[in-house]
Amino acid sequence: MAAQTVKRSALRKSHRGSEESKVTRVVLTVVALLFAGLFLLLPLVNVFYQAFSGGVRWYFESIRDPDTLSAIKLTLTIAAISVPLNLVFGLAASWAIAKFEFRGKSLLLTLIDLPFAVSPVVAGLIFVVLFGRSGYFGEWLDSHDIKIIFAVPGMVLATTFVTFPFVARELIPVMQATGSEQEQAALTLGASGWKTFWHVTLPSVKWGLIYGVILCNARAMGEFGAVSVVSGHITGMTDTLPLRVEKLHNGGSMGAASSAFAVASLLALLALITLGIKTILEWKTARAHEQAQRATVDDTQLPFTSSDAPK
Amino acid sequence: MSIQLKQVSKQFGEVVAVNKVDFAIQEGELIALLGPSGGGKTTVLRMIAGLEMPTGGDIFIRGQRVNDLSVQQRNIGFVFQNYALFKNMTVFKNIAFGLKVKKWKKADIELRVGELTELLDLKGLEKRYPHQLSGGQRQRVAIARALAPKPSVLLLDEPFGAVDAKIRQELREWLVRLHDDLNVTTLFVTHDQEEAMEVANRIVIIAKGRLEQIGTPREVYEQPANEFVARFIGVMNILAIEVRNGVGRAGEMEFPLAGVPDGLARVGFRPYAVQVSPLLDQYRYRAVLRRTYFLGVMLRLELELPSGLIVRGRMTKEEYSALGLRDDQQVSIQIRQFRLLAHDQSPLTPEVATTYETPPTIGENI
Amino acid sequence: MSKQKFNPLPGFRLTVGFSVLYLSLLVLIPLGALALRASSLTWAEFWKYTTTPRAIAAYKLTFGASFVAASINALFGTLLAWVLVRYWFPCKRLVDALVDIPFALPTAVAGLTLSSLFAPNGWLGKFLVPLGIHGAYSKFGVVIALTFVSLPFVVRTLQPVIEGLELEIEEAAATLGASRFRTFTRIVFPTLFPTIVTGFAMAFARAIGEYGSVIFISTNKIGDGEIAPSVIFSYLENYQYGAAMAVAVVLLVASFLLLAVINLLERWASHYQT
């Protein structure tokens, strides 16, 4: 009872010393919402509006186009390779960084962020420098008839590079926050390293892990610049969904414009699903946190039979 | 009259945090608002400051009704529990802030800040930032900042809550001295009864949003207004009794309660009211001294009656050795003074409820 | 990476080893290869490639538009973060989720939809073009696209800091007689400022590397409407690797410097939080 009183009063505390006047609040809110509406909501709504501007039939025809279907397939393939790779890296790196102290740890942390600072076009360029015709391995690859640049392997490499930090970045703080006492407890109970990892570590970081993976996936499927450099833009062969959007957009005709939006709407849908999952995950962790806090209750009720004095 | 609350209430949604609280404080008093956490005492303090708006009743500062005055206009000094120092400002600028707001002249500000740094032992720290100060220093900066604009009252929210036990004792004594020097009306919130007893001239006890009692430390200890206060202030033995024909019984113990209707009730008595003798027929009840706790000069005794009732007594070391007591010894005991705390039939007012086996003695309040 | 205190948990060698190997293969060696390859250029060549009028115009647009975009976000992002943390309004949760749209929406889609919004027959262009404001196929369009992609940085960096502000500090200022405006300008803003600058730098860093959204909304004309990444792209398409690498090195150096600045800024900002 008493604890509840405190909690609710804390929630509804009126901040007479720390609040703007009503007029100021309304004006600031309206300006902020206008900005958000103009820059965030409107572009998103416009994607779907334009996608269906040619009618529902045209929308589905645009998507059923064989070149678009092959772009969907390629996009899924690339994500299916690069996301698991970065997932494994994210797990390894976060385990090492969160559970151990070692020299060079902060350097490793900084290096993980490096791909964030590299322009996607430059990310594509570095793989051209390595594997392109006049690159370091160009001749050797040519003589063995292996194609990396202007082919799928190069696109996978570039995508993996660009999405490299996502899982690790999400996992490291979560793992650091949970500490390593649970793992140590599991070890004292005789569990092996792998068992401890599977049954203790993974469950306690699962929400962070899922969030990292969906974010990584969204970026992998949506990557444009890096993939564009190494793709070669062969229709039906090396076009991913974002590249297909560009090609349709450059097509110029009225129909092509709404086709571009139809394909773009698939990617926008992906973004919405990603954000939806993210919001649900945040909601879940917030609720778990709240429940943990509510567990502490102090009660000052005096029962009618007692023979013990406080303190 | 410095501060007066008339029927002040505060509701947060459906939760009543403060329920029709009335009290008045004279100019220059040092008052503790005491009560368990979540009982509404901080809300009372914040309403006096103007940081919360009462949902009912009136608040007066120096005779002026301040309900409609904003916090900026009330001229109060407020010291927050975690000090709330401005992190981006030096000690000097923190203390000078309120003066600058009031558009004091630069020379006057320097003079006033100099006075306060002197008074609060902060000389030499003027150019430091809050994160470069110790807990005690931060607290003193917070108090100096609150005092700088010469407020009509000084309000402190759990002023000793955030420092460790050793410094806390120093700060208590120091707050008393500061108050003696400045004589500014001071109200502080605390949940620590010992702190309230030691520091305050008068104590306002608030629990579950209601005013339980207001009085000097001795009054609330010796004449608690009700069971809650009795339990909250100091240690008290509390026994559930059954009243029949003017006598209350718990185990073999009997309490004369002439004129009290039959029914279930509770009585309480302080440990000092328990008289103990090694002579088995000196006092009325037999008991075994189960354990002795050494608390410094005072000792606490745990006494068990044949029926299993546990009674706590206390005495000085000297008394203890004069009586030649030891653990597991058979003794006789007697309750010199007790009070009826609660009754299931009639809520009794303290005056009616107070009955004494022997006349009350004064001067034994520890 | 040797000397390690005793730790009963297993897998240290395995995980550090794998992390370093993967990092080296995917990130460090390729970046090193670019550096090595670029260093085969003579200074004269490097200077020539990086200072062509085309490159200079591209730097100007890239850094200029990024600066403007980051500034817009510093202003409105701060406002949005403040409103999202401190005020209540309907659909607040939805608006909060929307802030991540630029993170999640592929840049190509962002460029496509923004250019169509500001085109003469678009929802916004309809009103703006008659007023002479050309959002699509203009330098202003570049600013719009960069503002969009870098929008979340200021908001998301600032939100936890605003949440962590102690209300007591603002109340303390009020009890000392300060008006709400004074409290904001003297107490709240100075506390938030380092974080705002950090968010600004992150938004700026994100914007200078951006490519996908800009090519949809810009004219992409040489010397006018071309950003640095497009210059690299176009050199590559024409097999002018030396020139592409030279401009890429300029862009990389700028990015890494910014990364270092952001690290310093974060240290500065955390200084105020305790």
Coordinates of N, CA, C and O in Angstrom, one line a residue, chain B residues 132-189:
Chain B
Q132 N 34.2 18.3 -7.8 CA 35.5 18.3 -7.1 C 35.4 18.4 -5.6 O 36.3 18.6 -4.9
L133 N 34.1 18.2 -5.1 CA 33.9 18.4 -3.6 C 33.5 17.1 -3.0 O 33.0 16.2 -3.6
S134 N 33.7 17.0 -1.6 CA 33.3 15.9 -0.9 C 31.8 16.0 -0.6 O 31.2 17.1 -0.8
G135 N 31.2 14.9 -0.1 CA 29.8 14.9 0.2 C 29.4 16.0 1.2 O 28.5 16.7 1.0
G136 N 30.2 16.1 2.3 CA 29.9 17.1 3.3 C 30.0 18.5 2.7 O 29.2 19.4 3.0
Q137 N 31.1 18.7 1.9 CA 31.2 20.1 1.3 C 30.1 20.4 0.3 O 29.6 21.6 0.3
R138 N 29.6 19.4 -0.4 CA 28.5 19.7 -1.3 C 27.3 20.1 -0.5 O 26.6 21.0 -0.9
Q139 N 27.1 19.4 0.6 CA 25.9 19.7 1.4 C 26.0 21.2 1.9 O 25.0 21.9 1.9
R140 N 27.2 21.6 2.3 CA 27.4 22.9 2.9 C 27.2 24.0 1.8 O 26.6 25.0 2.0
V141 N 27.6 23.6 0.5 CA 27.4 24.6 -0.6 C 25.9 24.7 -0.8 O 25.4 25.8 -1.0
A142 N 25.2 23.6 -0.8 CA 23.8 23.6 -1.0 C 23.1 24.5 0.0 O 22.2 25.3 -0.3
I143 N 23.5 24.4 1.3 CA 22.9 25.2 2.3 C 23.3 26.7 2.2 O 22.4 27.6 2.3
A144 N 24.6 26.9 1.8 CA 25.0 28.3 1.6 C 24.2 28.9 0.4 O 23.7 30.1 0.5
R145 N 24.0 28.2 -0.6 CA 23.2 28.7 -1.8 C 21.8 29.0 -1.4 O 21.2 30.0 -1.8
A146 N 21.2 28.1 -0.5 CA 19.8 28.4 -0.1 C 19.7 29.6 0.8 O 18.8 30.3 0.8
L147 N 20.8 29.8 1.7 CA 20.7 30.9 2.6 C 21.1 32.2 2.0 O 20.7 33.3 2.6
A148 N 21.8 32.2 0.9 CA 22.4 33.4 0.3 C 21.3 34.6 0.2 O 21.5 35.7 0.6
P149 N 20.2 34.3 -0.4 CA 19.2 35.4 -0.6 C 18.4 35.7 0.6 O 17.3 36.3 0.5
K150 N 18.9 35.4 1.8 CA 18.2 35.7 3.0 C 16.7 35.2 3.0 O 15.8 36.1 3.1
P151 N 16.5 33.9 2.9 CA 15.1 33.4 2.9 C 14.4 33.6 4.2 O 15.0 33.7 5.2
S152 N 13.0 33.6 4.1 CA 12.3 33.8 5.4 C 12.2 32.4 6.1 O 12.1 32.4 7.3
V153 N 12.3 31.3 5.4 CA 12.4 30.0 6.0 C 13.4 29.1 5.2 O 13.6 29.3 4.0
L154 N 14.1 28.2 6.0 CA 15.0 27.3 5.3 C 14.4 25.9 5.4 O 14.0 25.5 6.5
L155 N 14.2 25.3 4.2 CA 13.6 24.0 4.2 C 14.7 23.0 3.7 O 15.4 23.2 2.7
L156 N 14.8 21.8 4.4 CA 15.8 20.8 4.0 C 15.1 19.5 3.9 O 14.4 19.0 4.8
D157 N 15.3 18.8 2.8 CA 14.7 17.5 2.5 C 15.8 16.4 2.8 O 16.8 16.3 2.1
E158 N 15.5 15.7 3.9 CA 16.5 14.6 4.3 C 17.9 15.1 4.2 O 18.7 14.5 3.5
P159 N 18.3 16.1 5.0 CA 19.6 16.7 4.8 C 20.8 15.8 5.1 O 21.8 16.0 4.6
F160 N 20.5 14.8 5.9 CA 21.7 13.9 6.2 C 21.6 12.6 5.6 O 22.3 11.7 5.9
G161 N 20.6 12.4 4.7 CA 20.4 11.1 4.1 C 21.5 10.6 3.2 O 21.8 9.4 3.1
A162 N 22.2 11.6 2.5 CA 23.2 11.1 1.5 C 24.6 11.1 1.9 O 25.5 10.8 1.2
V163 N 24.8 11.3 3.2 CA 26.2 11.3 3.7 C 26.4 10.1 4.6 O 25.4 9.5 5.2
D164 N 27.6 9.6 4.8 CA 27.8 8.4 5.6 C 27.7 8.7 7.1 O 27.7 9.8 7.6
A165 N 27.5 7.6 7.9 CA 27.1 7.7 9.3 C 28.0 8.7 10.1 O 27.5 9.4 11.0
K166 N 29.3 8.6 9.9 CA 30.2 9.4 10.7 C 30.0 10.9 10.5 O 29.9 11.7 11.4
I167 N 30.0 11.3 9.2 CA 29.8 12.7 8.9 C 28.4 13.2 9.3 O 28.2 14.3 9.7
R168 N 27.5 12.3 9.3 CA 26.1 12.6 9.6 C 26.0 13.2 11.0 O 25.4 14.2 11.3
Q169 N 26.7 12.6 12.0 CA 26.7 13.1 13.3 C 27.3 14.5 13.4 O 26.7 15.4 14.0
E170 N 28.4 14.7 12.7 CA 29.0 16.0 12.7 C 28.0 17.1 12.1 O 27.8 18.1 12.7
L171 N 27.4 16.7 11.0 CA 26.5 17.6 10.3 C 25.3 18.0 11.2 O 24.8 19.1 11.2
R172 N 24.8 17.0 12.0 CA 23.7 17.3 12.9 C 24.1 18.4 13.9 O 23.3 19.4 14.0
E173 N 25.2 18.2 14.5 CA 25.6 19.2 15.5 C 25.8 20.5 14.9 O 25.5 21.6 15.4
W174 N 26.3 20.5 13.7 CA 26.7 21.6 13.0 C 25.4 22.4 12.5 O 25.4 23.6 12.6
L175 N 24.4 21.7 12.2 CA 23.1 22.3 11.8 C 22.5 23.0 13.0 O 22.0 24.1 12.9
V176 N 22.6 22.4 14.1 CA 22.1 23.0 15.4 C 22.8 24.3 15.6 O 22.2 25.4 15.9
R177 N 24.1 24.3 15.5 CA 24.9 25.5 15.7 C 24.6 26.6 14.7 O 24.4 27.8 15.1
L178 N 24.5 26.2 13.5 CA 24.1 27.1 12.4 C 22.8 27.8 12.7 O 22.6 29.0 12.6
H179 N 21.8 27.0 13.1 CA 20.5 27.5 13.4 C 20.6 28.5 14.6 O 19.9 29.6 14.6
D180 N 21.4 28.2 15.6 CA 21.6 29.1 16.8 C 22.1 30.4 16.3 O 21.8 31.4 16.8
D181 N 23.1 30.3 15.4 CA 23.7 31.6 14.9 C 22.8 32.4 14.1 O 22.7 33.6 14.3
L182 N 22.1 31.8 13.2 CA 21.3 32.6 12.2 C 19.8 32.8 12.7 O 19.2 33.8 12.3
N183 N 19.4 31.9 13.5 CA 18.0 32.0 14.0 C 16.9 32.1 12.9 O 15.9 32.6 13.1
V184 N 17.2 31.4 11.7 CA 16.2 31.4 10.7 C 15.3 30.2 10.9 O 15.8 29.2 11.3
T185 N 14.0 30.4 10.7 CA 13.1 29.3 10.9 C 13.5 28.2 9.9 O 13.7 28.4 8.7
T186 N 13.6 27.0 10.5 CA 14.2 25.9 9.7 C 13.3 24.7 9.9 O 12.9 24.3 11.0
L187 N 13.0 24.0 8.7 CA 12.2 22.8 8.7 C 13.0 21.7 8.0 O 13.5 22.0 6.9
F188 N 13.2 20.6 8.6 CA 13.9 19.5 7.9 C 13.1 18.3 7.9 O 12.4 18.0 8.9
V189 N 13.2 17.5 6.8 CA 12.5 16.2 6.7 C 13.5 15.1 7.1 O 14.6 15.1 6.7

